[in-house]
Coordinates of C-alpha atoms and ligand atoms in Angstrom, one line a residue:
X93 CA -25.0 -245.4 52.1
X94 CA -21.3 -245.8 51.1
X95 CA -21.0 -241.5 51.1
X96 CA -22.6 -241.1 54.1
X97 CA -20.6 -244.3 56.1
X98 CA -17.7 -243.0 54.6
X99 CA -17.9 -239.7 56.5
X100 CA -17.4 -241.3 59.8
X101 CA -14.9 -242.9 58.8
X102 CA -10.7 -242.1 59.1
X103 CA -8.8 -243.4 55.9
X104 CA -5.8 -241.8 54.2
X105 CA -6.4 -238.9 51.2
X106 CA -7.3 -240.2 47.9
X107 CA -4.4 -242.1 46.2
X108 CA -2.8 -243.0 49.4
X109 CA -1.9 -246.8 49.0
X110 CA -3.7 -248.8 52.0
X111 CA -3.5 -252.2 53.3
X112 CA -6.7 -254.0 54.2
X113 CA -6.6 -257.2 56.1
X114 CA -9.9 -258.8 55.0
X115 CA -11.1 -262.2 56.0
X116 CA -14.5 -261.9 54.4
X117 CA -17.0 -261.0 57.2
X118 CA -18.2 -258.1 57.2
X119 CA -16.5 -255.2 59.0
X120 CA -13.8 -256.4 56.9
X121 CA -15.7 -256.7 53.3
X122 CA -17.2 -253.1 54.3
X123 CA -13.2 -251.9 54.8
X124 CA -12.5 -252.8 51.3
X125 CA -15.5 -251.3 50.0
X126 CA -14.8 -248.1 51.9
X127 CA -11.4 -247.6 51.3
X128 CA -11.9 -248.0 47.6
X129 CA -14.7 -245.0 47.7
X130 CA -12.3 -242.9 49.6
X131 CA -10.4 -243.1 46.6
X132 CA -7.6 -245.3 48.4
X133 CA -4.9 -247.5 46.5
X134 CA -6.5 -250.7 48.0
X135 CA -4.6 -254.0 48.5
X136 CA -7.0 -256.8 50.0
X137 CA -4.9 -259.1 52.4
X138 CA -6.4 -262.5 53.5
X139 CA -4.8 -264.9 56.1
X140 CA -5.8 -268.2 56.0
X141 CA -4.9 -269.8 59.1
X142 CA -5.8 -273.4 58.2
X143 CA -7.7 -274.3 61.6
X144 CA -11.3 -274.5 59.8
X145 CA -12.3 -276.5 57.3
X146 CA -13.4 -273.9 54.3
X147 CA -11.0 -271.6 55.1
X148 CA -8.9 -271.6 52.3
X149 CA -12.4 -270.8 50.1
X150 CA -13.4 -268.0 52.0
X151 CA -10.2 -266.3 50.5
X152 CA -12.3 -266.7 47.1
X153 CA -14.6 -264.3 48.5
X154 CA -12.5 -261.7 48.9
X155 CA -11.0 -262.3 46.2
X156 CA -13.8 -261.8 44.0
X157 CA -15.2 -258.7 46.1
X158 CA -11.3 -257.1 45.7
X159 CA -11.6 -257.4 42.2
X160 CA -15.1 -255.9 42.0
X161 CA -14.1 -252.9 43.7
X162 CA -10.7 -252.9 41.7
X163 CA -8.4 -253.7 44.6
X164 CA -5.2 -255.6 44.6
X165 CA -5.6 -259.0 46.3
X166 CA -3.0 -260.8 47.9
X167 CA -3.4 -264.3 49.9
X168 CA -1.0 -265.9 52.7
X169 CA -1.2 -269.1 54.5
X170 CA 0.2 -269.5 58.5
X171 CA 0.5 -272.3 60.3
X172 CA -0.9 -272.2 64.1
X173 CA -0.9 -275.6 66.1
X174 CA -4.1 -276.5 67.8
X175 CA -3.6 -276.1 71.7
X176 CA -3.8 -273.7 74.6
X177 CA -4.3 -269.6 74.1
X178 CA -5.0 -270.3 70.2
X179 CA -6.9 -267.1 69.7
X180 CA -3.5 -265.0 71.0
X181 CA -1.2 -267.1 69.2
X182 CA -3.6 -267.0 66.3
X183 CA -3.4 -262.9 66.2
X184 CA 0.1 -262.6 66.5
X185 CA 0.8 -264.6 63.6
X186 CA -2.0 -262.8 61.4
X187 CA 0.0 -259.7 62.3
X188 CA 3.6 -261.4 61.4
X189 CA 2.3 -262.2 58.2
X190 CA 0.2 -259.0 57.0
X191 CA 2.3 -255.6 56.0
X192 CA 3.0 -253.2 58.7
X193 CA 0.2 -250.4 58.8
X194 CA -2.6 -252.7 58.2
X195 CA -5.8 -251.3 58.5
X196 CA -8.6 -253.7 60.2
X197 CA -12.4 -253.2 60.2
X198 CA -12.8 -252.8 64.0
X199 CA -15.8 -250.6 64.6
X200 CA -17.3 -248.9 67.5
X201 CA -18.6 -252.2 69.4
X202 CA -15.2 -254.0 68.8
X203 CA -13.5 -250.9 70.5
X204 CA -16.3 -251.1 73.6
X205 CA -15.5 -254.8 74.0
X206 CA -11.5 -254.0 73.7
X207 CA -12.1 -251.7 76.6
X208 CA -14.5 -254.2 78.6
X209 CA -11.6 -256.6 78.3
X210 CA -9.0 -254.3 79.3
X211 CA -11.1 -253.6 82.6
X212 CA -11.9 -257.2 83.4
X213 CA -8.2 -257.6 83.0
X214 CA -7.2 -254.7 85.3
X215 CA -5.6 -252.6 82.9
X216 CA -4.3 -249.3 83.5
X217 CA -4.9 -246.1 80.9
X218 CA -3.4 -247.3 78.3
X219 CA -5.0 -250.3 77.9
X220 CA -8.2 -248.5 78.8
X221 CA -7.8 -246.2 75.5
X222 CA -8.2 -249.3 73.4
X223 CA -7.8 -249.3 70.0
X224 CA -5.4 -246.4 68.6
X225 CA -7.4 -244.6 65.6
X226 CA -4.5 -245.5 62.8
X227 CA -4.8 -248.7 61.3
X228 CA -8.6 -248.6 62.4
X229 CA -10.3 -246.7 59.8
X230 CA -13.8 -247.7 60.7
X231 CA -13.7 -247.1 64.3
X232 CA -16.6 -244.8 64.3
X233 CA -18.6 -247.1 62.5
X234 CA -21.5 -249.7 64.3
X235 CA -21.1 -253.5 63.2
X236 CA -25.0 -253.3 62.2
X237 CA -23.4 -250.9 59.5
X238 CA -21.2 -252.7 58.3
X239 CA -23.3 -255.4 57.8
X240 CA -26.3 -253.1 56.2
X241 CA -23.4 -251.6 54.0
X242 CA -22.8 -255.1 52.7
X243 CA -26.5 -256.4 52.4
X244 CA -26.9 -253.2 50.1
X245 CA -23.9 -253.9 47.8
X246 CA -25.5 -257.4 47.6
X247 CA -21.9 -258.7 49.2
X248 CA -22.2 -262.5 51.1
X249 CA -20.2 -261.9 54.4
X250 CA -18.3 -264.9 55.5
X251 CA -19.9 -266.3 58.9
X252 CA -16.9 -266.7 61.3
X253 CA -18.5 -269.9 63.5
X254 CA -16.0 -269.1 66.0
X255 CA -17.3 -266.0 66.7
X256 CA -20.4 -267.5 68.9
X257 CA -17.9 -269.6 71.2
X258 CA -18.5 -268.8 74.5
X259 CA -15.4 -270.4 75.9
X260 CA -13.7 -266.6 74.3
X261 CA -13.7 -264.1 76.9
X262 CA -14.8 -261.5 73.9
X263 CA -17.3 -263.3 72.6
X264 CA -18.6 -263.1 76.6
X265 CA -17.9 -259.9 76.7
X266 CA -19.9 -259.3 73.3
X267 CA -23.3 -261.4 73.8
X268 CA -23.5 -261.1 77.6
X269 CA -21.6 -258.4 79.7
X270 CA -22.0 -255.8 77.0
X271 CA -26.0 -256.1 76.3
X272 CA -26.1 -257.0 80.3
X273 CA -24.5 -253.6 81.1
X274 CA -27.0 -252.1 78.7
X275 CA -29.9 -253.2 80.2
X276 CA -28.5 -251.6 84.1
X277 CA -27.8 -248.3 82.0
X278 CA -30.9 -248.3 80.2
X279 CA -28.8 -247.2 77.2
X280 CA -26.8 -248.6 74.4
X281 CA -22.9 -248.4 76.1
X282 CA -21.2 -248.7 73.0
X283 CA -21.0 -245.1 71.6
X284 CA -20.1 -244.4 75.7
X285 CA -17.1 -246.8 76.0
X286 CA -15.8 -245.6 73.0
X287 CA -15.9 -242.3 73.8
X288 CA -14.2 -243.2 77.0
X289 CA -12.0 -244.9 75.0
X290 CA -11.3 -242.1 73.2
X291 CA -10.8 -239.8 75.6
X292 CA -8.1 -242.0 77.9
X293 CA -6.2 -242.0 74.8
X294 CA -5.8 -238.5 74.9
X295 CA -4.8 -238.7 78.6
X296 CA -2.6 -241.5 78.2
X297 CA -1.0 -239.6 74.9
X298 CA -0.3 -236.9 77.8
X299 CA 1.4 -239.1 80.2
X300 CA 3.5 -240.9 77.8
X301 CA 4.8 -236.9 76.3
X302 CA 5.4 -235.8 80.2
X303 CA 7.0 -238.7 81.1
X304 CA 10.8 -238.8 80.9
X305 CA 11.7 -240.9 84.2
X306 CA 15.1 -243.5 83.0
X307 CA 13.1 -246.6 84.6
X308 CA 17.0 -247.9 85.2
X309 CA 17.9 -245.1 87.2
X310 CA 16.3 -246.6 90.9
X311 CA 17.0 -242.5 92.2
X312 CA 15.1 -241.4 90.0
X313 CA 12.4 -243.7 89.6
X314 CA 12.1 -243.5 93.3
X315 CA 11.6 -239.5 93.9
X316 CA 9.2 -239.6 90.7
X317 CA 5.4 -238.9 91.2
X318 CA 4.2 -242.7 91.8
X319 CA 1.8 -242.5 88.5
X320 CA 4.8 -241.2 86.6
X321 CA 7.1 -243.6 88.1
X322 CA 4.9 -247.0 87.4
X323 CA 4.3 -246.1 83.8
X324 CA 8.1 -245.8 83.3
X325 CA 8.7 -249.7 85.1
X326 CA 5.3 -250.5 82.7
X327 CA 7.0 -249.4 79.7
X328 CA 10.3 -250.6 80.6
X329 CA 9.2 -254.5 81.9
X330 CA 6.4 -254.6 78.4
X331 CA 10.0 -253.7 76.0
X332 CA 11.5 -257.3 77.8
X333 CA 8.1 -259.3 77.6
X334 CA 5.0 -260.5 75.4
X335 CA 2.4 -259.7 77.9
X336 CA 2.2 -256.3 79.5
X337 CA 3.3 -256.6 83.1
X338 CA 0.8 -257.0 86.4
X339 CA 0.5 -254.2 89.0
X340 CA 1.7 -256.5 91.5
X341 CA 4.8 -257.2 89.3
X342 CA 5.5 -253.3 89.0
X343 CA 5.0 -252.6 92.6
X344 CA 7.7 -255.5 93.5
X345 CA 9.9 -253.1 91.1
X346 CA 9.2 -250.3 92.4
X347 CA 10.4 -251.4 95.8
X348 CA 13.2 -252.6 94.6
X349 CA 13.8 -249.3 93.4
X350 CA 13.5 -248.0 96.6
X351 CA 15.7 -250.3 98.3
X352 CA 13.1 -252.3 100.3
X353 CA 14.7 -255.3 98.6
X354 CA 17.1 -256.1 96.8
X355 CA 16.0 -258.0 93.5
X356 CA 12.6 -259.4 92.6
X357 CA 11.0 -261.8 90.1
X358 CA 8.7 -260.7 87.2
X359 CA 7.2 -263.3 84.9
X360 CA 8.3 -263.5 81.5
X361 CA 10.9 -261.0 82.5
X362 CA 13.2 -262.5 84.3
X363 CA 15.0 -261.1 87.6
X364 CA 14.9 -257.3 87.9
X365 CA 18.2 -256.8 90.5
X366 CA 19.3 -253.5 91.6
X367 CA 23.5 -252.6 91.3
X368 CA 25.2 -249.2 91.9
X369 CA 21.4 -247.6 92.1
X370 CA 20.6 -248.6 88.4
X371 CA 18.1 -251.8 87.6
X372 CA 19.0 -254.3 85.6
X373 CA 17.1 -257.6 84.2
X374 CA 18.7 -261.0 84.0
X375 CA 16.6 -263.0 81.6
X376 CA 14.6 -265.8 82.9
X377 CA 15.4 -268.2 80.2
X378 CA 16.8 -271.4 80.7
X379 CA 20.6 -270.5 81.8
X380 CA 23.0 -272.7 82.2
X381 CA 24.3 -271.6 86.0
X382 CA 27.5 -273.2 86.0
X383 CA 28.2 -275.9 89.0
X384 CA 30.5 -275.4 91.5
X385 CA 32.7 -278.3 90.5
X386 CA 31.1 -280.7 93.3
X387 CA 28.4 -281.2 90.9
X388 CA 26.7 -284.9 90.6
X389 CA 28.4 -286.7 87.4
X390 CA 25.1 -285.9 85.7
X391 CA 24.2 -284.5 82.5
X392 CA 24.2 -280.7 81.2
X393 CA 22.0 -278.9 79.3
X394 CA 21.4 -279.8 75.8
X395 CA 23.0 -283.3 76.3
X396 CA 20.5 -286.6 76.1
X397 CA 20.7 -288.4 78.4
X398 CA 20.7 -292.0 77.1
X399 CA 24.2 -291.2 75.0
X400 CA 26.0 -290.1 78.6
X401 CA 28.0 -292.7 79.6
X402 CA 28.8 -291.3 82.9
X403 CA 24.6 -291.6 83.8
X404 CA 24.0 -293.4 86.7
X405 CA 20.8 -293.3 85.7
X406 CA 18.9 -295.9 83.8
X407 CA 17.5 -293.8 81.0
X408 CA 15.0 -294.9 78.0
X409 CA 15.1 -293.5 74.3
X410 CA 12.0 -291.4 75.2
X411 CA 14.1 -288.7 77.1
X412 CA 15.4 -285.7 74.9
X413 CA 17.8 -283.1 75.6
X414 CA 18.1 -281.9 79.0
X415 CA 16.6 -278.9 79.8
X416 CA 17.8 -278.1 83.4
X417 CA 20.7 -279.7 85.3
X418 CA 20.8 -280.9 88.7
X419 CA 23.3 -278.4 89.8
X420 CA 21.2 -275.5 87.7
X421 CA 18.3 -277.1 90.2
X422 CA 19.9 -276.5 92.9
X423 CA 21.5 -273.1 92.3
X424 CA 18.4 -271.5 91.4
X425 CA 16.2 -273.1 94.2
X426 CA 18.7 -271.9 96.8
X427 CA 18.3 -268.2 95.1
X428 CA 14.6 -268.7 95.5
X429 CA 14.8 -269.5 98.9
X430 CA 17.0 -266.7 100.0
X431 CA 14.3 -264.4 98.2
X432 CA 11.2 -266.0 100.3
X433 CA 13.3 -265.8 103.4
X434 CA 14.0 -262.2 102.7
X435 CA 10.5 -261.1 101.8
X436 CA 8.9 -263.2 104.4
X437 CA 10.7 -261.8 107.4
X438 CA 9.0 -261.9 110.6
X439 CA 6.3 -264.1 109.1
X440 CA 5.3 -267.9 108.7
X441 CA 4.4 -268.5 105.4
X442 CA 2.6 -271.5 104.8
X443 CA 3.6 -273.4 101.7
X444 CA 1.4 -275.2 99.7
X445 CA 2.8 -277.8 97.4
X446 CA 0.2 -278.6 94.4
X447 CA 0.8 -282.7 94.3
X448 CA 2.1 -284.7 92.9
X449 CA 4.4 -282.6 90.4
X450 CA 5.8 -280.2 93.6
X451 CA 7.1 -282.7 95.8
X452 CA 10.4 -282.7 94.7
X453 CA 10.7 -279.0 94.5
X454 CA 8.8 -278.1 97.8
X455 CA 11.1 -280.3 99.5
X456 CA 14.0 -278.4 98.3
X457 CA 12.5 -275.0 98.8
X458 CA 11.8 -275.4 102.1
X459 CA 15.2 -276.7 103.4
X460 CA 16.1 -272.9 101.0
X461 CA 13.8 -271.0 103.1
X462 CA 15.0 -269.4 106.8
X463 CA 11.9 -269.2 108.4
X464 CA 8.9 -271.2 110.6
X465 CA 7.2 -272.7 107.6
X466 CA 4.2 -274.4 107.9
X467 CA 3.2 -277.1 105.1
X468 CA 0.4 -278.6 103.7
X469 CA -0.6 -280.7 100.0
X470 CA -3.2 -280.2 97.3
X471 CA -3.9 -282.8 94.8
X472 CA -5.6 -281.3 91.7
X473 CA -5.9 -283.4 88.5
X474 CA -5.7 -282.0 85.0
X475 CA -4.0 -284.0 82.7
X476 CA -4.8 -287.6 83.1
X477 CA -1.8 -289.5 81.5
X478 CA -1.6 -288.1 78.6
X479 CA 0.5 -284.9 77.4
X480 CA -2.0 -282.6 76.1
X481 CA -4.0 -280.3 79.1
X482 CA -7.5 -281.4 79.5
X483 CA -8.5 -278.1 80.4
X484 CA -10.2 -279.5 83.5
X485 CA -9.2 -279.0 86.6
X486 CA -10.8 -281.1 89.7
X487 CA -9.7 -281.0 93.4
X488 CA -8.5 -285.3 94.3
X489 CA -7.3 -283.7 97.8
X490 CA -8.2 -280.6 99.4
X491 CA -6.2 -279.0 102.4
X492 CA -6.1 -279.5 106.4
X493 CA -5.4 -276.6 107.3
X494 CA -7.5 -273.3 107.2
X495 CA -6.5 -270.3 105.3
X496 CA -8.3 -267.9 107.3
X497 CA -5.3 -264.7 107.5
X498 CA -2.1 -267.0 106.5
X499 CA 0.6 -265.6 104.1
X500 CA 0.5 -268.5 101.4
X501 CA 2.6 -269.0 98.7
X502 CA 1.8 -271.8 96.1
X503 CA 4.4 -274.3 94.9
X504 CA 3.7 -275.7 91.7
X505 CA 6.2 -277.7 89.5
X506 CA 4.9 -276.0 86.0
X507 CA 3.0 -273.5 84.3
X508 CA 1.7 -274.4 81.2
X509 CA -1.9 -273.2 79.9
X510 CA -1.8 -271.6 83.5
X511 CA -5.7 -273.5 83.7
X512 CA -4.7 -275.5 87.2
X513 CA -3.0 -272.2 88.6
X514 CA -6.0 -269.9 88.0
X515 CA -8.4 -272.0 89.4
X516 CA -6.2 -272.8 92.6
X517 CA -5.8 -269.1 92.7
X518 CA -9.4 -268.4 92.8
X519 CA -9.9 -271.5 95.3
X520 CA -7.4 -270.4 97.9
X521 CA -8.1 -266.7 97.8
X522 CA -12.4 -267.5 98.6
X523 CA -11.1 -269.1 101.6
X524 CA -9.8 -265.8 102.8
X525 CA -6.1 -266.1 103.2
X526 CA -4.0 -262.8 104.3
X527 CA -2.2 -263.2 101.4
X528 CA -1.6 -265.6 98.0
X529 CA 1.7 -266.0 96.0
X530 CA 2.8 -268.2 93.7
X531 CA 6.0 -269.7 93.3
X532 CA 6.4 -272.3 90.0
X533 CA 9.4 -274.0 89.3
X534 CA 8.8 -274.1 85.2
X535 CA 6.9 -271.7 83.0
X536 CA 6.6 -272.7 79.4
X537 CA 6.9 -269.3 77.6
X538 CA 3.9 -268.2 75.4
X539 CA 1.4 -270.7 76.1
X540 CA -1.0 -268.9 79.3
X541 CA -4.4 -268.0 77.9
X542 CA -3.9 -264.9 80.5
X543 CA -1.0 -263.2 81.8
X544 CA -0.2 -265.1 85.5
X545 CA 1.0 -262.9 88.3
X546 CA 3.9 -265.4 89.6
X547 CA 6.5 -263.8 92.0
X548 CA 8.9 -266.2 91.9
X549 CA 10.4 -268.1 89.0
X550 CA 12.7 -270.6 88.6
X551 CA 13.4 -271.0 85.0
X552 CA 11.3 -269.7 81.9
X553 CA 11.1 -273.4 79.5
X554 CA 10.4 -273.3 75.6
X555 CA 7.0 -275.1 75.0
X556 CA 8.0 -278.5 74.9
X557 CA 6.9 -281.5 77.5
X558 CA 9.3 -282.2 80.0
X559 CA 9.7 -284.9 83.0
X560 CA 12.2 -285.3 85.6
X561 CA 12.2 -283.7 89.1
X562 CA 8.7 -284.4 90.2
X563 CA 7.3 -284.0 86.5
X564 CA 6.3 -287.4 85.3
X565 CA 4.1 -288.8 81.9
X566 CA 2.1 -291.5 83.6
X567 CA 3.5 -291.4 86.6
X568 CA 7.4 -292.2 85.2
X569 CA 10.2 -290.3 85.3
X570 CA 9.4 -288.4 88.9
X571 CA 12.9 -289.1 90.4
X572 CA 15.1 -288.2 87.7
X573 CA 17.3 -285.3 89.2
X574 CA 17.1 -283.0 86.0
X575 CA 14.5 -281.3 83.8
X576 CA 14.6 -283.2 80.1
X577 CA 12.1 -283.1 77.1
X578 CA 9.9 -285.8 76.5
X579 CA 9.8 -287.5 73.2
X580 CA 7.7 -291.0 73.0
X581 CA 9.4 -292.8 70.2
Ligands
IMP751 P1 -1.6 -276.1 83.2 O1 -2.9 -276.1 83.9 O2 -1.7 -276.2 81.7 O3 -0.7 -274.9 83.5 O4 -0.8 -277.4 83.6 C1 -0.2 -277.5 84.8 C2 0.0 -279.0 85.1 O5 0.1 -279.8 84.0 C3 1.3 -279.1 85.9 O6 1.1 -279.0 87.2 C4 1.7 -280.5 85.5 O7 1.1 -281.5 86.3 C5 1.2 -280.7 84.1 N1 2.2 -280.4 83.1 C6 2.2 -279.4 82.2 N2 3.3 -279.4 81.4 C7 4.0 -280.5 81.8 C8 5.2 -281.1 81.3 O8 5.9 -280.5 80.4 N3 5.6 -282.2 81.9 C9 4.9 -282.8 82.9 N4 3.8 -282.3 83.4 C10 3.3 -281.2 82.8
MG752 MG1 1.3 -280.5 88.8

């Protein structure tokens, strides 16, 4: 079986030195066996992520099956903490620890569920082609091979129990859309998708070669073929962020480019303004914006509160270093305003502040904003008093006022797992508004289990828990006039 497997398969010539990340099921276990037939210089990587118990003795299984096929075998330990979009944060620091060039034992149904993803996720062509052939050897393999390969080499794949946990949108994908899909085409889709796969890499391989556009140069970007033009603002917006950006997000760009506005916000990005016709990004981050002298006698970034003398605020020794300033606050809010005001012309939005975190903000915002707002309040509870997210979101108070055709645009204090946001997303938009934006105060970077479409930003947070301004921990803390982190003592 190994010959014929092998023939499918895409590894270097014979003496080549390869890299094999192995974690001892069995795609992986067959890549070490197969790259040792092909004659490869094999070294067997395992990660051990420490999240299961037993993990660090499935390394001795690999261990024992790299030495039987007379591969090197090399072990490293990384450290993820438990809490929201584990599986992402868990990947990217499998990939920080293994050599570059890696090969993995993705086969054919791995690249059909990479695609089904992709499309559930509204990707474009590139994420479409899936899984590049380098660093995927087996590719044009089936998992039931793999697995057969194994059984005949008498090998005992590890069993991955979080492989069967449907809260994972690919494990979904993999026991029901996939077989689902199936049974409408009357045929097994895998061999299909991967050929489609396959062949949107080649078109997307085209693209990228015929596409020169300078996505900085708004002439240029603007008399460009639309296709050609959105894949250069793609490209240029991905090289700034760690999620590829939304459609929406390169449209607002793009008009920008064209002069329909002057600047615009793009999560995780920061604001993309326009200046002598070339684009420009100004980062997101926390930035200090300096005050304009009048400022309140209160704290600035990086400062704790509790050692300020000058605070005219009773503090506690559970507040950390400030995060935003009041004076940062208010800068940036009257920015956001001025943005709302100018994208909203000619319309009434109706703002929608997500209670009780928002109230602050929204009433700040508003006063920003030149135009007939309307208002109205959501309550939706997800944390309970605790600082960790429940991952539950439940509706304590619903709106008054129907949604039927209104412009609305969300205000919510923070984004953190991004849970109560997608849900309120999906609630608002069944009730048939004309439109649904979102503009969040906070976003903690790296922690949304899916990339969130916000158009407007007010400052990008590192991923600690922070009160003041609305934010409280059981109930505390709402009417401080800055952003600090939280530390119980
Ligand atoms: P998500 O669903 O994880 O995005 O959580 C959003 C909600 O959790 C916010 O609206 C807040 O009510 C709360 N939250 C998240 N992070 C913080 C924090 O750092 N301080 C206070 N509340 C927070
Ligand atoms: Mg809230």
């Amino acid at each position: 079986m190994r010959e014929r497997l092998l023939g499918r398969c895409e590894f270097p010539p014979a003496g080549a030195a390869v890299d094999c990340a192995v974690s001892g099921g069995a795609d992986s276990l067959a890549l070490l066996v197969l790259a040792a037939e092909a004659g490869c210089q094999v070294t067997a990587w395992h990660v051990d992520h420490g999240l299961r118990a037993g993990s660090a003795a499935e390394a001795g299984v690999v261990a024992d099956a790299a030495r039987r096929y007379g591969a090197a075998f090399r072990a490293v330990a990384v450290h993820v903490a438990p809490g929201p979009n584990l599986e992402d944060r868990a990947r990217r620091a499998r990939f920080a620890a293994l050599p570059t060039g890696v090969c993995t034992g993705h086969t054919a149904d791995d690249q059909a569920e990479t695609l089904l993803i992709a499309l559930l996720r509204g990707a474009g062509v590139d994420g479409l082609a899936a899984m590049a052939p380098a660093g995927h050897p087996l590719l044009g393999l089936r998992r039931a091979e793999t697995r057969a390969l194994c059984d005949e080499e008498g090998l005992a794949p590890v069993e991955d129990p979080s492989n069967d946990d449907r809260s994972f949108v690919r494990n979904r994908v993999r026991h029901e859309l996939l077989p689902l899909a199936s049974d409408i085409a009357r045929r097994d889709l895998v061999p299909v998708l991967a050929r489609t796969a396959a062949l949107l890499r080649g078109d997307a391989e085209l693209l990228a070669a015929a596409d020169p556009t300078d996505a900085t140069d708004a002439k240029a970007l603007a008399a460009a073929p639309p296709a050609v033009a959105r894949r250069a603002v793609r490209a240029w917006l991905a090289g700034h962020a760690a999620y590829p950006p939304s459609a929406a997000a390169v449209d607002r760009v793009l008009g920008v480019a064209r002069g329909d506005a002057l600047a615009c916000e793009v999560a995780g990005v920061g604001r993309i303004e326009r200046h002598r016709q070339r684009l420009r990004v100004r980062p997101a981050t926390v930035r200090p914006i300096e005050g304009d002298g009048r400022a309140a006698p209160g704290v600035r970034p990086g400062e704790v509160p509790n050692k300020v003398a000058s605070m005219s605020f009773s503090v506690d020794q559970s507040l950390g270093e400030v995060v935003v300033a009041e004076d940062a606050l208010r800068a940036r809010i009257g920015e956001l305003g001025a943005e709302i005001t100018r994208d909203y012309r000619g319309k009434a939005p109706l703002l929608v502040g997500v209670l009780k975190g928002a109230f602050l903000f929204m009433a700040d915002l508003a006063r920003a904003i030149d135009l007939p707002v309307e208002f109205d309040f959501m309550a939706v509870s997800s944390y309970g008093s605790s600082t960790k997210t429940s991952g539950v979101v439940r509706i304590v108070k619903d709106l008054d006022i129907d949604l039927a055709g209104r412009d609305v645009i969300i205000v919510e204090d923070i984004v953190d797992s991004g849970l109560t946001l997608s849900y309120l997303r999906r609630n608002l938009m069944a009730r048939h508004p004309g439109s649904v934006e979102v503009c969040a105060l906070l976003v903690k970077t790296g922690l949304q289990r899916e990339p969130q479409d916000l158009r407007y930003v007010g400052f990008e947070i590192p991923p600690e828990f922070v009160v003041g301004y609305g934010l409280d921990v059981a109930e505390r803390y709402r009417n401080l006039p800055f952003l600090c982190v939280y530390r119980p003592q």
